Coordinates of C-alpha atoms in Angstrom, one line a residue:
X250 CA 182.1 159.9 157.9
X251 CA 184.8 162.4 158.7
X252 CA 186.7 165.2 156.8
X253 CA 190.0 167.0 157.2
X254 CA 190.6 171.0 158.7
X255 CA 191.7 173.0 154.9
X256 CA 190.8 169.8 152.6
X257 CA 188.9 171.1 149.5
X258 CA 185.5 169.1 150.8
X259 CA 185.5 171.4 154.0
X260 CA 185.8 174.9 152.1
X261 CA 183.4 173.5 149.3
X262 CA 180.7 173.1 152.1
X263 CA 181.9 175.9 154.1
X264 CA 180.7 178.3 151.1
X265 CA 178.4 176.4 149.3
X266 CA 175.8 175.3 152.8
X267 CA 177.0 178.8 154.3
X268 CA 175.7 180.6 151.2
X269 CA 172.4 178.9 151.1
X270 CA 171.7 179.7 154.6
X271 CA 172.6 183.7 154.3
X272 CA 170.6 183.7 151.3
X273 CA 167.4 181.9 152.9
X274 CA 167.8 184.4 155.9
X275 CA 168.5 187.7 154.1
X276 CA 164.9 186.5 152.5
X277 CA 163.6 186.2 155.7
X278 CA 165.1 189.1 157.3
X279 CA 164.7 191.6 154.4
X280 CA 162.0 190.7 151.8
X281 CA 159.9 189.0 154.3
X282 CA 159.2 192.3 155.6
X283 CA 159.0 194.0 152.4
X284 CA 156.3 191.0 151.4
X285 CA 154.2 192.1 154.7
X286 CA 154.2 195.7 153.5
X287 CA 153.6 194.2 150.0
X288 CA 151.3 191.7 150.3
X289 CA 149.6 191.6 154.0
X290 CA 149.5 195.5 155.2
X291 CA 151.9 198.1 155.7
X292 CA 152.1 197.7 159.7
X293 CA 155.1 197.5 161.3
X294 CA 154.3 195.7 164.1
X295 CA 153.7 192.8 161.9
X296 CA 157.0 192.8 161.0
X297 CA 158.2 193.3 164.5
X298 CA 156.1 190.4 166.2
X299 CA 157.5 187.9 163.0
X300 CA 161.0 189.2 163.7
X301 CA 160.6 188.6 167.6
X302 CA 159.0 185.5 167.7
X303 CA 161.0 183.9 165.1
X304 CA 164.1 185.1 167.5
X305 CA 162.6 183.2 170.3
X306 CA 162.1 180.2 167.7
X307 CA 165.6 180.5 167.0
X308 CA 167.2 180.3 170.3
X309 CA 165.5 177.7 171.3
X310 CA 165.8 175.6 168.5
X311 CA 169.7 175.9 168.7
X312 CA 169.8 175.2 172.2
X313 CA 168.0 172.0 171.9
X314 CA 169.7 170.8 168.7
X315 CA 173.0 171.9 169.4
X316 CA 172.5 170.2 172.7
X317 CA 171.6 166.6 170.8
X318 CA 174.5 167.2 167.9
X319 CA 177.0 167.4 171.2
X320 CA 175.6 164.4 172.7
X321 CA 175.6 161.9 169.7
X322 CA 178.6 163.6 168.1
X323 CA 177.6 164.0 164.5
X324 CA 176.2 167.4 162.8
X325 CA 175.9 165.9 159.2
X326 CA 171.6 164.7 159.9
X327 CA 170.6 168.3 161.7
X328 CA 172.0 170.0 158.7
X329 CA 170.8 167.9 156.2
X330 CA 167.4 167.6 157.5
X331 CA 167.2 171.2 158.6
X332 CA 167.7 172.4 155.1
X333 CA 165.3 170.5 153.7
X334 CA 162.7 171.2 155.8
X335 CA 163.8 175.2 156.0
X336 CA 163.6 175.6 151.7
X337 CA 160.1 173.8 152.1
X338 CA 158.7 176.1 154.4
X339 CA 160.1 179.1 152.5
X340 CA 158.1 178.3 149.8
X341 CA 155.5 177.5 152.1
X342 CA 155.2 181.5 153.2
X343 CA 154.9 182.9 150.1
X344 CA 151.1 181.2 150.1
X345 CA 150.0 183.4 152.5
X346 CA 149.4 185.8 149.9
X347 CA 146.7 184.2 148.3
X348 CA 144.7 184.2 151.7
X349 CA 144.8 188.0 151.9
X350 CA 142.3 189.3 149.6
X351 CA 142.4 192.8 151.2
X352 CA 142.4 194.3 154.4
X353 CA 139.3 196.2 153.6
X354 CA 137.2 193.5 152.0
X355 CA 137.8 190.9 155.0
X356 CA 137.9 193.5 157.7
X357 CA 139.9 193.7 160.7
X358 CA 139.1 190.4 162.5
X359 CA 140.1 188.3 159.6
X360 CA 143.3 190.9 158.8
X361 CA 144.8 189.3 162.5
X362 CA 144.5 185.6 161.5
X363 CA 146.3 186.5 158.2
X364 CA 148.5 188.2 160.8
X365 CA 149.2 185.3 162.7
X366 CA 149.6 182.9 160.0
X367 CA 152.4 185.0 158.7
X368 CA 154.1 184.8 161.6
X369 CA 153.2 181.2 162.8
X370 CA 154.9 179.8 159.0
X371 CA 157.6 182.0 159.8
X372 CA 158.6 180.8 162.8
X373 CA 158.1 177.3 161.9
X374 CA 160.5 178.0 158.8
X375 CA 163.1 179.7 161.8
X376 CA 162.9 176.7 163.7
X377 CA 164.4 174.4 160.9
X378 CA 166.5 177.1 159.9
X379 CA 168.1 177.2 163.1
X380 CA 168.3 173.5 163.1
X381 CA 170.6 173.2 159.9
X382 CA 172.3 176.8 159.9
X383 CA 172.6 178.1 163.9
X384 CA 173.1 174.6 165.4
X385 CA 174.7 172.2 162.8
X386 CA 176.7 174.4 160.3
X387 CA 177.9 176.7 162.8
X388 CA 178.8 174.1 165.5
X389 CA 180.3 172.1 162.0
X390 CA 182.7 174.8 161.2
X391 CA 183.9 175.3 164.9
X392 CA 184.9 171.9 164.9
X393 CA 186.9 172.4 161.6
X394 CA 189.0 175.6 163.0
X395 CA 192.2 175.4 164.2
X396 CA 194.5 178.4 165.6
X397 CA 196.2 178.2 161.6
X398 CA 192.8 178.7 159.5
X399 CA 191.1 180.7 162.3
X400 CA 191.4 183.9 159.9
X401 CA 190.4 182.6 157.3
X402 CA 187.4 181.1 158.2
X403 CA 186.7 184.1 159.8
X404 CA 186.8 185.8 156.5
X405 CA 184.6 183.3 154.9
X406 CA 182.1 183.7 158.2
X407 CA 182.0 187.6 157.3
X408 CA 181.7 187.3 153.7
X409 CA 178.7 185.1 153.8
X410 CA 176.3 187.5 155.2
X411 CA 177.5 190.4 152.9
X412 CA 177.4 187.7 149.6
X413 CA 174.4 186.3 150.9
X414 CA 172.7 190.1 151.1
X415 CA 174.3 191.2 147.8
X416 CA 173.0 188.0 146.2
X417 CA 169.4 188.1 148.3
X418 CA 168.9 191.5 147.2
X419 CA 170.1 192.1 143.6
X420 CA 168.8 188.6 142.8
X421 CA 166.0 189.0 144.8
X422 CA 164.3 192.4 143.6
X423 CA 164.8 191.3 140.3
X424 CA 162.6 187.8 140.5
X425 CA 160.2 189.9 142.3
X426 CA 160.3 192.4 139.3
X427 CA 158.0 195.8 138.8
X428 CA 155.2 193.0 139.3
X429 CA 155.6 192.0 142.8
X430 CA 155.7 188.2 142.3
X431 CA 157.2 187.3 145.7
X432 CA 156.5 183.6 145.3
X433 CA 159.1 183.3 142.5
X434 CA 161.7 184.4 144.8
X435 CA 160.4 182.1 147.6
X436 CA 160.5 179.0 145.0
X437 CA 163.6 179.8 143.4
X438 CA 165.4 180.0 147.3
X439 CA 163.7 177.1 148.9
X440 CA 164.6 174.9 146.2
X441 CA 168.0 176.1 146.3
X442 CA 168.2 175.2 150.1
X443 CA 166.4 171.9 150.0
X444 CA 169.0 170.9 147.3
X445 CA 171.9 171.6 149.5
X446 CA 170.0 169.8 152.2
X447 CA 170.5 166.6 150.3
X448 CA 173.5 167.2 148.9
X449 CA 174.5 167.2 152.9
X450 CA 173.2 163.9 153.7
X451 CA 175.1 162.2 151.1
X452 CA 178.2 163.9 150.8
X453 CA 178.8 165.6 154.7
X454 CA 181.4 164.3 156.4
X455 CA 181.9 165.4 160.4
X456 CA 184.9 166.5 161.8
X457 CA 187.7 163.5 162.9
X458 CA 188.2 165.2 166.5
X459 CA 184.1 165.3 166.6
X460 CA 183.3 162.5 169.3
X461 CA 179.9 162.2 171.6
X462 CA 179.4 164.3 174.8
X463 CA 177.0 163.4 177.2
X464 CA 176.7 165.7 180.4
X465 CA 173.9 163.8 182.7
X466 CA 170.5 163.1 181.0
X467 CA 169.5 165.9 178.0
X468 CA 167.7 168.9 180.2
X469 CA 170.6 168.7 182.2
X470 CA 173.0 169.2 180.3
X471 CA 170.7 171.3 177.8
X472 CA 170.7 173.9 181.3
X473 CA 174.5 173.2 182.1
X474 CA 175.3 176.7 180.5
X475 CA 173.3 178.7 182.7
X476 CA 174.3 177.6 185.8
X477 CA 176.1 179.5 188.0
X478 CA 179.6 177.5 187.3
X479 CA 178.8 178.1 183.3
X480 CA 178.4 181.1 181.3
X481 CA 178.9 183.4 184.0
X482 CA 182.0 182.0 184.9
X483 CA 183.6 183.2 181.7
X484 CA 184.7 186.9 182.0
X485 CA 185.7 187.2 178.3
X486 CA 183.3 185.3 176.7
X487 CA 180.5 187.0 178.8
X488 CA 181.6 190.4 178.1
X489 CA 182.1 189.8 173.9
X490 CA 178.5 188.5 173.5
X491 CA 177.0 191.9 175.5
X492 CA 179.5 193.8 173.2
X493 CA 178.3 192.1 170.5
X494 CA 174.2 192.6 171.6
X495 CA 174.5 195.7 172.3
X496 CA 176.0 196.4 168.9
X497 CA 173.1 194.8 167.3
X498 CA 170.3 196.5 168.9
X499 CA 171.2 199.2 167.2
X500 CA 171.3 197.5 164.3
X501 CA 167.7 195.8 164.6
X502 CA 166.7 199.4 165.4
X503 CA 167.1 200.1 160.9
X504 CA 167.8 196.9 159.1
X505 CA 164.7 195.0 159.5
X506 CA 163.1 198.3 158.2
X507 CA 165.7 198.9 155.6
X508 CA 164.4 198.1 152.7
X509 CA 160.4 199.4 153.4
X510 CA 162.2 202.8 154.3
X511 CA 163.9 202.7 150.9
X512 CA 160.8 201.6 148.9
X513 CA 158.3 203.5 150.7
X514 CA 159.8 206.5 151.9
X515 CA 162.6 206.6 149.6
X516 CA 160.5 205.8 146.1
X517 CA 163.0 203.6 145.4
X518 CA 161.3 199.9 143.4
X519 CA 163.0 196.5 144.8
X520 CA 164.9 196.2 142.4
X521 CA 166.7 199.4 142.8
X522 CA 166.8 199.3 146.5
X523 CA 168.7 195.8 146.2
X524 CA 171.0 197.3 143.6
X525 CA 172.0 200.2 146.0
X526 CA 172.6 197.8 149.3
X527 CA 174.4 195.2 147.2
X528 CA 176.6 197.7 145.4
X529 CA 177.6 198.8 148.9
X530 CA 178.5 195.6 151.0
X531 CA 180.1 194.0 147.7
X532 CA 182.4 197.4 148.0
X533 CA 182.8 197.1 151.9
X534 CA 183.3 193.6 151.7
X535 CA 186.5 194.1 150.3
X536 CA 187.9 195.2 154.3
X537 CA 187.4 191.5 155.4
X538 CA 190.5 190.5 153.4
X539 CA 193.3 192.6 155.3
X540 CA 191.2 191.7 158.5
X541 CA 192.4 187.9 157.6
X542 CA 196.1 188.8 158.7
X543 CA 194.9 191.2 161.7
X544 CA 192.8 188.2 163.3
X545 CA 195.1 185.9 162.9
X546 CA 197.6 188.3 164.9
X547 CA 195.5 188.9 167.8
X548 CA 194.2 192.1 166.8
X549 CA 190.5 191.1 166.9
X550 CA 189.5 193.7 169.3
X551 CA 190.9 196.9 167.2
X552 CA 189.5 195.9 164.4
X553 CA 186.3 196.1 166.3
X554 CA 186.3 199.5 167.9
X555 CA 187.0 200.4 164.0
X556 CA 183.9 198.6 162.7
X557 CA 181.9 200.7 165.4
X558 CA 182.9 203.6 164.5
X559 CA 182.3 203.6 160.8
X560 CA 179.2 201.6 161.0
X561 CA 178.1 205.1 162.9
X562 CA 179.3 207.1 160.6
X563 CA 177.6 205.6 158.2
X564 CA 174.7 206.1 160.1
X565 CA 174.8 209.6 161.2
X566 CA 175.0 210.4 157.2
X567 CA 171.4 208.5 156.5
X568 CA 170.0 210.4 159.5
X569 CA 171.1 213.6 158.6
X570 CA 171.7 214.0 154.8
X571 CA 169.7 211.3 153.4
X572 CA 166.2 213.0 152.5
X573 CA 163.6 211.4 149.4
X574 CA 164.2 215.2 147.7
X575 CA 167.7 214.4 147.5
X576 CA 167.8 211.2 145.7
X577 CA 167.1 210.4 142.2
X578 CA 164.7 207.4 142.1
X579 CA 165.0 207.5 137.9
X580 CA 168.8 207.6 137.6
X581 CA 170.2 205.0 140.0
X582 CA 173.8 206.1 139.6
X583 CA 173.0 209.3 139.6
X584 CA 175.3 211.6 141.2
X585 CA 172.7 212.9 143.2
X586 CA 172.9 209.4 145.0
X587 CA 176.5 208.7 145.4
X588 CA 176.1 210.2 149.3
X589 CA 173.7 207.3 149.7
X590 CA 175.5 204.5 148.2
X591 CA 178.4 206.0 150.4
X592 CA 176.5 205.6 153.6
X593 CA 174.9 202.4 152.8
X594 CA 179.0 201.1 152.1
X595 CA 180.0 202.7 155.8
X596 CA 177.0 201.3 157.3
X597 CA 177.7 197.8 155.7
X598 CA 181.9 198.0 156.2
X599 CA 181.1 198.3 160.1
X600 CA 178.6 195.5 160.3
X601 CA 180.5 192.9 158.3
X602 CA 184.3 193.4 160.5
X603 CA 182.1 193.3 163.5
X604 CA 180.5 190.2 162.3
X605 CA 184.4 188.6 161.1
X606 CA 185.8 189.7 164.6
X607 CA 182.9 189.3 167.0
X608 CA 182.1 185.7 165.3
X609 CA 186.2 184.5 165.8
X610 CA 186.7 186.1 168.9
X611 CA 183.6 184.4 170.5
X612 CA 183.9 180.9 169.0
X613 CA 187.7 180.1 170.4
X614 CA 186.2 180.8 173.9
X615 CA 183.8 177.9 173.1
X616 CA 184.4 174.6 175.3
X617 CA 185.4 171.8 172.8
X618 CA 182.9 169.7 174.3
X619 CA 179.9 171.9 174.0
X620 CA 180.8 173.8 170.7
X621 CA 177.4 172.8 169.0
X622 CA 175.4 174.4 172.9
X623 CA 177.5 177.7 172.8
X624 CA 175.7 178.4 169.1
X625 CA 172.8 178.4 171.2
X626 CA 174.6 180.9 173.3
X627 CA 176.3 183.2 170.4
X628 CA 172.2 182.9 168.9
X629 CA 170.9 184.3 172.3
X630 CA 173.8 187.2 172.2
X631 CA 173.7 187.4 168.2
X632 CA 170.5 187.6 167.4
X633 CA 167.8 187.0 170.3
X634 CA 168.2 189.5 172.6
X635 CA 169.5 192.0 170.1
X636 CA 165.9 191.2 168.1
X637 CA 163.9 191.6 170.5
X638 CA 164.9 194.9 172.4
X639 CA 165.9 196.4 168.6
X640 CA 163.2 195.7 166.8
X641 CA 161.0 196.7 169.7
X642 CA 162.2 200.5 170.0
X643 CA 162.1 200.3 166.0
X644 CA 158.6 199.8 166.1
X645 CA 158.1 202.3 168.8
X646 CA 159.9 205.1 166.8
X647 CA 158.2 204.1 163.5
X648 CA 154.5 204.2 164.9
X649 CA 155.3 207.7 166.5
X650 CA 157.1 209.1 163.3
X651 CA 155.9 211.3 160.8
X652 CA 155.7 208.4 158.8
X653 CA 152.5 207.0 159.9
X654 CA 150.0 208.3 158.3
X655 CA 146.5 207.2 157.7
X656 CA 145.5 206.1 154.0
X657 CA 142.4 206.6 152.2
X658 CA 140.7 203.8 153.3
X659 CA 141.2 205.0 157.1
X660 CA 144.0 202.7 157.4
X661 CA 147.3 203.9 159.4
X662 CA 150.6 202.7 157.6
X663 CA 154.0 202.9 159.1
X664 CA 156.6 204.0 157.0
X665 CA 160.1 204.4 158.2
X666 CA 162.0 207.4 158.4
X667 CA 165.0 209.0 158.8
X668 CA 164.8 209.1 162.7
X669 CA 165.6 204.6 162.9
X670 CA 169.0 205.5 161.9
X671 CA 169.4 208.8 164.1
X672 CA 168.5 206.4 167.4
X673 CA 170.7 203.9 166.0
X674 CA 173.7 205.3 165.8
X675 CA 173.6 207.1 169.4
X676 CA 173.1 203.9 170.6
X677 CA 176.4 202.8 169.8
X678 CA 177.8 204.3 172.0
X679 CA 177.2 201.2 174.9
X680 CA 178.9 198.9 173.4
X681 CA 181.9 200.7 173.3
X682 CA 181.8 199.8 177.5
X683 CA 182.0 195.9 177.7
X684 CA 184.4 196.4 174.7
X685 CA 187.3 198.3 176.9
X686 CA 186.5 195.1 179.1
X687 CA 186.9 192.8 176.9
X688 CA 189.9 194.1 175.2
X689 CA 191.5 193.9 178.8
X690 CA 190.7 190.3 179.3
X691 CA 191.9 189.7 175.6
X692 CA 195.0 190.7 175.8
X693 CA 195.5 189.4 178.9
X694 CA 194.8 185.8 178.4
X695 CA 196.9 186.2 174.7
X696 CA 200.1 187.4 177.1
X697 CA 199.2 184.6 179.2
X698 CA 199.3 181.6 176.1
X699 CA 195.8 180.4 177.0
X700 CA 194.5 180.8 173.9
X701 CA 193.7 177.3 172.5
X702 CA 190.6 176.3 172.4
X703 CA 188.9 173.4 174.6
X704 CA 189.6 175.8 177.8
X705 CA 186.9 176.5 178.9
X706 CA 185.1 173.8 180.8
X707 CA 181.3 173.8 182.1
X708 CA 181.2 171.4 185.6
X709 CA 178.5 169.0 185.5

């Protein structure tokens, strides 16, 4: 079963599986954390250890199954199966609710196994996640680009996450509604997902040029990439994904606490709050479209010292003007709140063109061999070790903020302030470094004419 780069069956399950997986994982990234605060207890090293572990879930997960897709040369069953299984265990979270009858009736020992089980179902629900999104669509959608569509399905790459939030967040707060049902959400998603799961398995069709790889027995070629004659080897590939890290530990540092910061410190309900962020990236997601024609005339790297520098700005303007006595949490479109929804659309313009130009640039460096391993390796650059390290110093600065407080019942709560985007944004200054590099080596192999992809080459 094969299909053809630009035939209507490749853009139809471009969108339609690459929607369902940014919805499923705004729900994990964003209301799973809200839920927590919601449902479990406001501590933010909850949502630090889900976020973390479910990282390390992740990785590994796309390592290992992009390492088995490669080998028998077919996506279409990862996806399919991964899909299903992900919607099933989305639903499967929200039941954790129902074993938390409060953190003061049950006491402190029982509070950690509710703890744990939170974050055991969630990283279950990130491995098969990872398994149909990070390791079969992504590698699936490699194998469809050529140098003629790369733009474009760069643009449909960047415009996923930001529909995908806009969607997760509007639609989201407003099935969870003033009563807090979470598990509506979690049922409407996951059966959303396992549908397209299915509709993958019988309809899917791999790429023609997609034929079986095998590089010695499975661990050895599942560890080909970090040998000394892989990954390191590859001065422009190596020096995008630490640009692109670096970029999102600062972002790690805020978003995973967006939303509890708007709710809880803000006084803003979820419905609101998912008005105000999708408002803002359906706006900024309006910059991917001349980006299209910019990518596709090697001007990747500008466009991502740009993104940088108003995803900052953005910042600086939430931690220094952005205050819950200057916001009207009665009036959404207020004008007292038009400086927020302009920060929130900065914020969100920089994250989305670096996510287009970061995502292209890395993926034509990919061998043609190995495409479905090197997700593993965007994941560990993408999202692992920006996860861990972000989300980490999030936590650090939210438990020593002048949000934590201690409640009535002698409980201390974290609630985010201002301060996660004021570290943020000084961070972003490092990756402006491996950036310089990289543009160097960018433009160097683009004078050269060694741009195709299939270049690169990992020795056995």
């Amino acid at each position: 079963m094969k299909t053809k780069t630009n035939s209507a069956h490749f853009w139809l399950f471009l969108w339609g599986l690459g929607l369902a997986g940014q919805l499923c994982w705004n729900i994990e990234n964003q209301w799973f954390n809200t839920f927590v605060y919601a449902k479990i207890a406001k501590d933010s090293t909850i949502v630090t250890l889900m976020v973390v572990t479910s990282a390390l879930v992740t990785t590994f997960s796309t390592f290992l199954f992009g390492t088995l897709s490669d080998r028998i040369g077919s996506r279409r069953k990862f996806i399919a199966f991964g899909y299903i299984a992900w919607g099933i265990f989305t639903i499967v979270f929200g039941f954790t609710e129902f074993l938390n009858t409060g953190i003061v009736a049950m006491g402190a020992k029982s509070s950690i196994w509710i703890a744990f089980l939170v974050i055991l179902i969630d990283n279950i629900m990130s491995f098969f996640g990872s398994m149909g999104n990070d390791s079969g669509f992504s590698a699936w959608s490699n194998d469809l680009t050529t140098n003629q569509n790369r733009g474009q399905v760069g643009a449909v790459l960047a415009f996923l996450p930001v529909i995908g939030t806009i969607i997760g967040t509007v639609a989201g707060g407003l099935l969870i509604g003033s009563d807090d049902n979470y598990n509506r959400l979690f049922w409407c998603m996951g059966i959303f997902v396992i549908t397209a799961g299915i509709l993958s398995l019988l309809f899917l069709k791999d790429s023609p040029t997609l034929l079986p790889h095998r590089n010695g027995t499975l661990w050895q070629q599942f560890t080909a990439v970090f040998r000394s004659k892989g990954l390191f080897t590859q001065k422009e590939l190596l020096l995008v994904c630490v640009t692109t890290a670096l970029f999102f530990i600062s972002f790690n540092i805020y978003f995973v606490h967006m939303g509890n910061w708007m709710i809880y410190r803000m006084g803003f309900g979820a419905d609101s709050m998912g008005l105000i962020q999708g408002i803002g990236l359906l706006l900024a997601s309006l910059l991917v479209i001349p980006c299209i024609g910019l990518i596709n005339r090697d001007k990747t790297p500008i466009i991502t010292f740009a993104a940088i520098i108003i995803n900052m700005a953005g910042l600086w303007i939430l931690a220094l003007f952005i205050r819950p006595e200057n916001v009207d949490t009665q009036k959404l479109f207020s004008p007292q709140n038009l400086l927020l929804f302009f920060a929130i659309f900065l914020a969100g313009a920089g994250y989305i063109l670096v996510v287009q130009s970061m995502t292209m640039w890395v993926k034509q460096l990919y061998p043609q061999e190995s495409r479905g391993q090197f997700e593993g390796i965007r994941v560990l650059f993408f999202t692992l070790i920006p996860m861990i390290i972000g989300t980490v110093i999030g936590n650090i600065i939210i438990k020593n903020g002048a949000g934590s407080i201690v409640n009535e019942y002698g409980i201390t709560e974290n609630i985010p302030t201002e301060s996660i985007y004021l570290w943020a944004a000084l961070l972003l200054i490092f990756p402006m470094i491996p950036l310089l590099f990289g543009t160097k080596a960018y433009y160097k192999r683009v004078k050269e004419g060694a741009s195709q992809k299939g270049s690169v080459h990992i020795p056995k």
